[in-house]
Short mmCIF file of C-alpha atoms in Angstrom, two decimals:
data_model
loop_
_atom_site.label_atom_id
_atom_site.label_comp_id
_atom_site.label_asym_id
_atom_site.label_seq_id
_atom_site.Cartn_x
_atom_site.Cartn_y
_atom_site.Cartn_z
CA GLN A 1 141.75 133.91 -101.39
CA SER A 2 141.54 132.52 -97.74
CA VAL A 3 143.38 130.26 -96.10
CA LEU A 4 140.68 127.85 -95.22
CA THR A 5 138.94 126.50 -98.02
CA GLN A 6 135.24 126.86 -98.08
CA PRO A 7 132.24 125.68 -100.33
CA PRO A 8 130.63 128.98 -101.88
CA SER A 9 127.09 127.63 -101.39
CA ALA A 10 125.51 125.03 -100.30
CA SER A 11 121.64 123.84 -100.25
CA GLY A 12 118.93 121.90 -98.76
CA THR A 13 115.12 121.41 -98.29
CA PRO A 14 113.84 121.46 -94.76
CA GLY A 15 114.42 118.65 -92.64
CA GLN A 16 117.29 117.73 -94.72
CA ARG A 17 120.98 117.66 -93.41
CA VAL A 18 123.53 119.43 -94.69
CA THR A 19 126.84 119.67 -94.27
CA ILE A 20 129.62 122.43 -94.92
CA SER A 21 133.51 121.40 -95.19
CA CYS A 22 136.25 123.79 -94.35
CA SER A 23 139.98 122.83 -95.37
CA GLY A 24 143.07 123.96 -94.55
CA SER A 25 146.77 122.53 -93.31
CA SER A 26 148.95 121.35 -90.49
CA SER A 27 149.70 125.10 -89.78
CA ASN A 28 146.59 126.04 -88.96
CA ILE A 29 143.24 123.39 -88.56
CA GLY A 30 145.62 120.19 -88.43
CA SER A 31 147.07 122.32 -84.89
CA ASN A 32 144.47 124.43 -83.31
CA TYR A 33 140.65 124.30 -82.54
CA VAL A 34 138.28 125.85 -85.15
CA TYR A 35 135.55 127.81 -84.62
CA TRP A 36 131.78 128.33 -86.82
CA TYR A 37 129.95 131.10 -87.34
CA HIS A 38 126.77 132.15 -88.87
CA GLN A 39 125.95 135.56 -90.06
CA LEU A 40 122.43 136.52 -90.84
CA PRO A 41 122.04 139.46 -93.80
CA GLY A 42 122.71 142.38 -92.52
CA THR A 43 123.93 141.50 -89.06
CA ALA A 44 126.91 140.10 -87.19
CA PRO A 45 128.39 137.01 -87.05
CA LYS A 46 127.21 134.93 -83.92
CA LEU A 47 129.24 131.75 -82.77
CA LEU A 48 127.42 128.59 -83.62
CA ILE A 49 130.94 126.00 -82.92
CA TYR A 50 133.76 126.50 -80.26
CA ARG A 51 136.96 124.51 -80.21
CA ASN A 52 135.37 122.43 -82.81
CA ASN A 53 132.21 120.42 -81.67
CA GLN A 54 131.22 122.66 -78.70
CA ARG A 55 127.74 124.67 -78.62
CA PRO A 56 127.47 127.45 -77.05
CA SER A 57 124.55 127.89 -74.51
CA GLY A 58 121.53 128.56 -76.94
CA VAL A 59 122.63 126.68 -79.82
CA PRO A 60 120.48 124.52 -80.77
CA ASP A 61 121.94 120.51 -81.09
CA ARG A 62 121.27 120.21 -84.72
CA PHE A 63 124.20 121.92 -85.14
CA SER A 64 127.21 119.82 -84.57
CA GLY A 65 131.00 120.16 -85.88
CA SER A 66 133.54 117.80 -86.55
CA LYS A 67 137.60 117.26 -87.50
CA SER A 68 139.67 114.88 -88.86
CA GLY A 69 143.22 116.17 -89.86
CA THR A 70 143.76 119.42 -91.64
CA SER A 71 139.67 119.27 -92.24
CA VAL A 72 136.52 120.53 -90.32
CA SER A 73 132.58 119.89 -91.25
CA LEU A 74 129.50 121.58 -89.83
CA ALA A 75 126.43 119.58 -89.82
CA ILE A 76 123.52 121.35 -89.91
CA SER A 77 120.24 118.29 -89.29
CA GLY A 78 116.50 119.16 -89.26
CA LEU A 79 117.34 122.14 -91.78
CA ARG A 80 114.93 125.22 -91.22
CA SER A 81 114.14 128.10 -93.09
CA GLU A 82 115.79 130.43 -90.65
CA ASP A 83 118.83 128.55 -90.80
CA GLU A 84 119.84 130.23 -94.13
CA ALA A 85 122.98 132.52 -93.35
CA ASP A 86 126.56 133.04 -94.26
CA TYR A 87 128.52 130.14 -92.83
CA TYR A 88 132.38 131.21 -91.62
CA CYS A 89 134.88 128.94 -90.01
CA ALA A 90 137.90 130.19 -88.28
CA THR A 91 141.19 129.45 -86.60
CA TRP A 92 144.73 130.43 -85.73
CA ASP A 93 147.80 130.02 -88.47
CA ASP A 94 151.05 129.10 -86.73
CA ASN A 95 152.83 130.03 -89.99
CA LEU A 96 150.87 133.27 -90.71
CA ASN A 97 150.49 134.66 -86.79
CA ARG A 98 147.35 135.31 -87.52
CA VAL A 99 143.41 134.73 -87.03
CA VAL A 100 142.53 133.18 -90.65
CA PHE A 101 138.90 133.15 -91.66
CA GLY A 102 137.05 130.81 -94.16
CA GLY A 103 135.71 132.13 -97.16
CA GLY A 104 132.15 131.68 -96.31
CA THR A 105 129.45 129.07 -97.24
CA LYS A 106 126.07 130.93 -98.32
CA LEU A 107 123.50 128.03 -97.03
CA THR A 108 120.17 128.16 -98.97
CA VAL A 109 117.32 126.58 -97.83
CA LEU A 110 114.80 125.66 -100.61
CA GLN B 1 124.32 140.27 -70.77
CA VAL B 2 127.59 141.53 -72.69
CA GLN B 3 127.23 143.98 -75.09
CA LEU B 4 129.75 145.76 -77.71
CA GLN B 5 129.19 148.73 -79.95
CA GLU B 6 131.03 150.48 -82.38
CA SER B 7 130.52 154.31 -83.10
CA GLY B 8 132.76 156.28 -85.02
CA PRO B 9 132.71 158.43 -88.83
CA GLY B 10 130.71 156.07 -91.51
CA LEU B 11 133.11 158.38 -94.15
CA VAL B 12 136.61 158.56 -94.60
CA LYS B 13 138.97 160.32 -96.98
CA PRO B 14 141.52 158.59 -98.66
CA SER B 15 145.01 158.72 -96.81
CA GLU B 16 143.36 159.75 -93.74
CA THR B 17 142.70 158.18 -90.24
CA LEU B 18 139.95 155.89 -89.53
CA SER B 19 139.05 156.41 -86.06
CA LEU B 20 136.56 153.72 -84.40
CA THR B 21 135.28 153.20 -80.66
CA CYS B 22 133.87 150.29 -79.04
CA THR B 23 131.96 150.30 -75.88
CA VAL B 24 131.16 147.50 -73.87
CA SER B 25 128.48 146.76 -71.54
CA GLY B 26 127.90 143.72 -69.12
CA ASP B 27 131.43 143.41 -68.94
CA SER B 28 134.40 144.99 -68.02
CA VAL B 29 136.93 145.34 -70.13
CA SER B 30 139.54 144.84 -67.68
CA SER B 31 138.56 141.84 -66.28
CA GLY B 32 141.40 140.23 -66.99
CA SER B 33 139.56 137.02 -68.78
CA TYR B 34 139.14 137.89 -72.21
CA TYR B 35 140.55 139.62 -74.83
CA TRP B 36 139.28 142.31 -77.08
CA SER B 37 139.25 142.51 -81.09
CA TRP B 38 138.20 144.40 -83.78
CA ILE B 39 137.29 142.51 -87.07
CA ARG B 40 136.45 143.28 -90.34
CA GLN B 41 134.11 143.27 -93.50
CA PRO B 42 134.25 144.65 -96.95
CA PRO B 43 130.80 144.58 -98.28
CA GLY B 44 129.97 141.40 -100.09
CA LYS B 45 132.82 139.62 -99.05
CA GLY B 46 134.43 137.43 -95.74
CA LEU B 47 136.04 138.57 -92.93
CA GLU B 48 139.51 139.68 -91.72
CA TRP B 49 140.62 139.44 -88.23
CA ILE B 50 142.47 142.82 -87.29
CA GLY B 51 143.89 142.68 -84.20
CA TYR B 52 143.78 141.59 -80.57
CA ILE B 53 144.15 143.72 -76.92
CA TYR B 54 144.32 143.18 -73.52
CA TYR B 55 143.65 145.39 -70.66
CA SER B 56 147.24 145.71 -69.95
CA GLY B 57 147.90 147.34 -73.25
CA SER B 58 149.58 144.14 -74.49
CA THR B 59 148.46 144.24 -78.72
CA ASN B 60 148.76 141.23 -81.52
CA TYR B 61 148.18 142.58 -84.80
CA ASN B 62 147.65 140.99 -88.28
CA PRO B 63 151.22 141.50 -90.02
CA SER B 64 148.80 142.73 -93.28
CA LEU B 65 147.88 145.34 -91.66
CA LYS B 66 150.47 145.96 -88.75
CA SER B 67 152.47 148.87 -89.86
CA ARG B 68 148.79 150.79 -90.06
CA VAL B 69 146.96 149.61 -87.51
CA THR B 70 146.83 150.90 -83.27
CA ILE B 71 144.63 149.22 -81.32
CA SER B 72 143.90 150.90 -77.28
CA VAL B 73 141.87 150.63 -74.37
CA ASP B 74 140.58 152.83 -72.29
CA THR B 75 139.49 151.08 -69.10
CA SER B 76 138.18 153.91 -66.96
CA LYS B 77 135.32 154.37 -69.76
CA ASN B 78 135.19 150.91 -70.74
CA GLN B 79 136.06 150.94 -74.56
CA LEU B 80 138.35 149.99 -76.99
CA SER B 81 139.44 152.08 -79.76
CA LEU B 82 140.70 150.84 -83.40
CA LYS B 83 142.71 153.77 -85.62
CA LEU B 84 144.11 152.85 -88.74
CA SER B 85 145.93 154.77 -91.02
CA SER B 86 146.84 155.94 -94.56
CA VAL B 87 143.34 154.85 -95.69
CA THR B 88 142.61 153.37 -99.12
CA ALA B 89 139.26 152.17 -100.82
CA ALA B 90 140.27 148.79 -99.65
CA ASP B 91 139.63 149.20 -96.31
CA THR B 92 135.68 149.94 -96.93
CA ALA B 93 134.16 147.76 -95.01
CA VAL B 94 131.83 147.24 -92.03
CA TYR B 95 134.11 147.36 -89.02
CA PHE B 96 132.93 144.89 -85.36
CA CYS B 97 134.49 144.45 -82.31
CA ALA B 98 134.27 141.37 -80.50
CA ARG B 99 135.70 139.60 -77.06
CA ALA B 100 138.04 136.75 -77.60
CA PRO B 101 138.78 134.12 -74.36
CA ARG B 102 142.16 134.66 -73.04
CA LEU B 103 143.96 131.14 -72.49
CA CYS B 104 146.91 130.60 -69.89
CA SER B 105 149.67 127.95 -70.49
CA SER B 106 152.94 127.41 -68.23
CA ALA B 107 154.65 129.30 -70.99
CA SER B 108 152.17 132.29 -71.72
CA CYS B 109 148.87 133.76 -71.92
CA TYR B 110 147.13 134.59 -75.41
CA ALA B 111 143.95 134.86 -77.02
CA GLU B 112 142.17 131.91 -78.07
CA GLY B 113 142.93 132.33 -81.75
CA GLY B 114 139.30 132.46 -84.05
CA TRP B 115 136.76 132.25 -80.64
CA PHE B 116 135.18 136.02 -80.60
CA ASP B 117 131.75 135.93 -78.95
CA PRO B 118 129.81 138.45 -78.77
CA TRP B 119 130.33 140.85 -81.19
CA GLY B 120 129.18 144.30 -81.39
CA GLN B 121 126.35 145.12 -84.17
CA GLY B 122 129.46 146.81 -86.98
CA THR B 123 129.57 149.67 -88.39
CA LEU B 124 130.19 150.83 -92.08
CA VAL B 125 133.11 152.70 -92.74
CA ILE B 126 133.56 154.20 -96.74
CA VAL B 127 136.52 155.45 -97.25
CA SER B 128 135.85 157.91 -100.44
CA SER B 129 136.60 161.62 -101.31
#
C-alpha cells in the first residue's frame, strides 16, 4: 500500500465542488511541500498544484490545494467533464529518503 | 517549450537489463537549475519514483531499487538514461522521465522532492520471455 493515503474514488456532477484528500505523516506531508498531479487515461501525469497550494500557469483557479498538519486536500470547483481523471499527491519522505506518491483517486464526473 | 521523449525496447526478457533513453528538447540537461528523474507506473497501478540525476552526475535513487538502478546523463546528446538490471515481471510498467526543480539551502542543493514538470509521454516496457 502507498505511504500517502488517498480515497480510491470520488465523484460529482457538473458544476459541483469536490475535494480529494491525501493523508500522510510527520516525515512526509508534515514536513515537506506536497504536489498534485492529474492523469488522463493513456497520458502522462500533469502538474496541477505545487508547494501545497500554488497553481502553475495555465491551471484554472477552479483547482486549489490546502494543507493542515499531515494531510492535504485538492478542491475542484465548477466540476467539468474534462476533469474526469486520476489524481495523485506526492511529496518527499524524510525517513524513507524517497519521493512518495498517493495511491491515486479516480474522479468520475456523473 | 520543454519536451521530454522516452525511447527504448518495449520488451525485455526476465533477468536481463532494461535500458531506456530520455531525449530533452527546449532545455539543456546541463542548465544547472534542474534535476532529471525517472518515474514508473505498472499497468493500472500508481506511480513509483525511481531516481534523480543532476548534470554533474550526482544521483539519488529510490532505496528499494538502488541495487539495480543506474541513471546517467549525456550532456552532448541532451539525454538521460535509465538502466534497470535483473528485471522481473514486476518491472513491467510505463516508464516516464521528468524534470525536477533544484533547490539550494545554506547547507546543500537538492531536487525539490515530488515536483515533476514536465513529463515525457512515457514508454511501456513489458518484461516477458
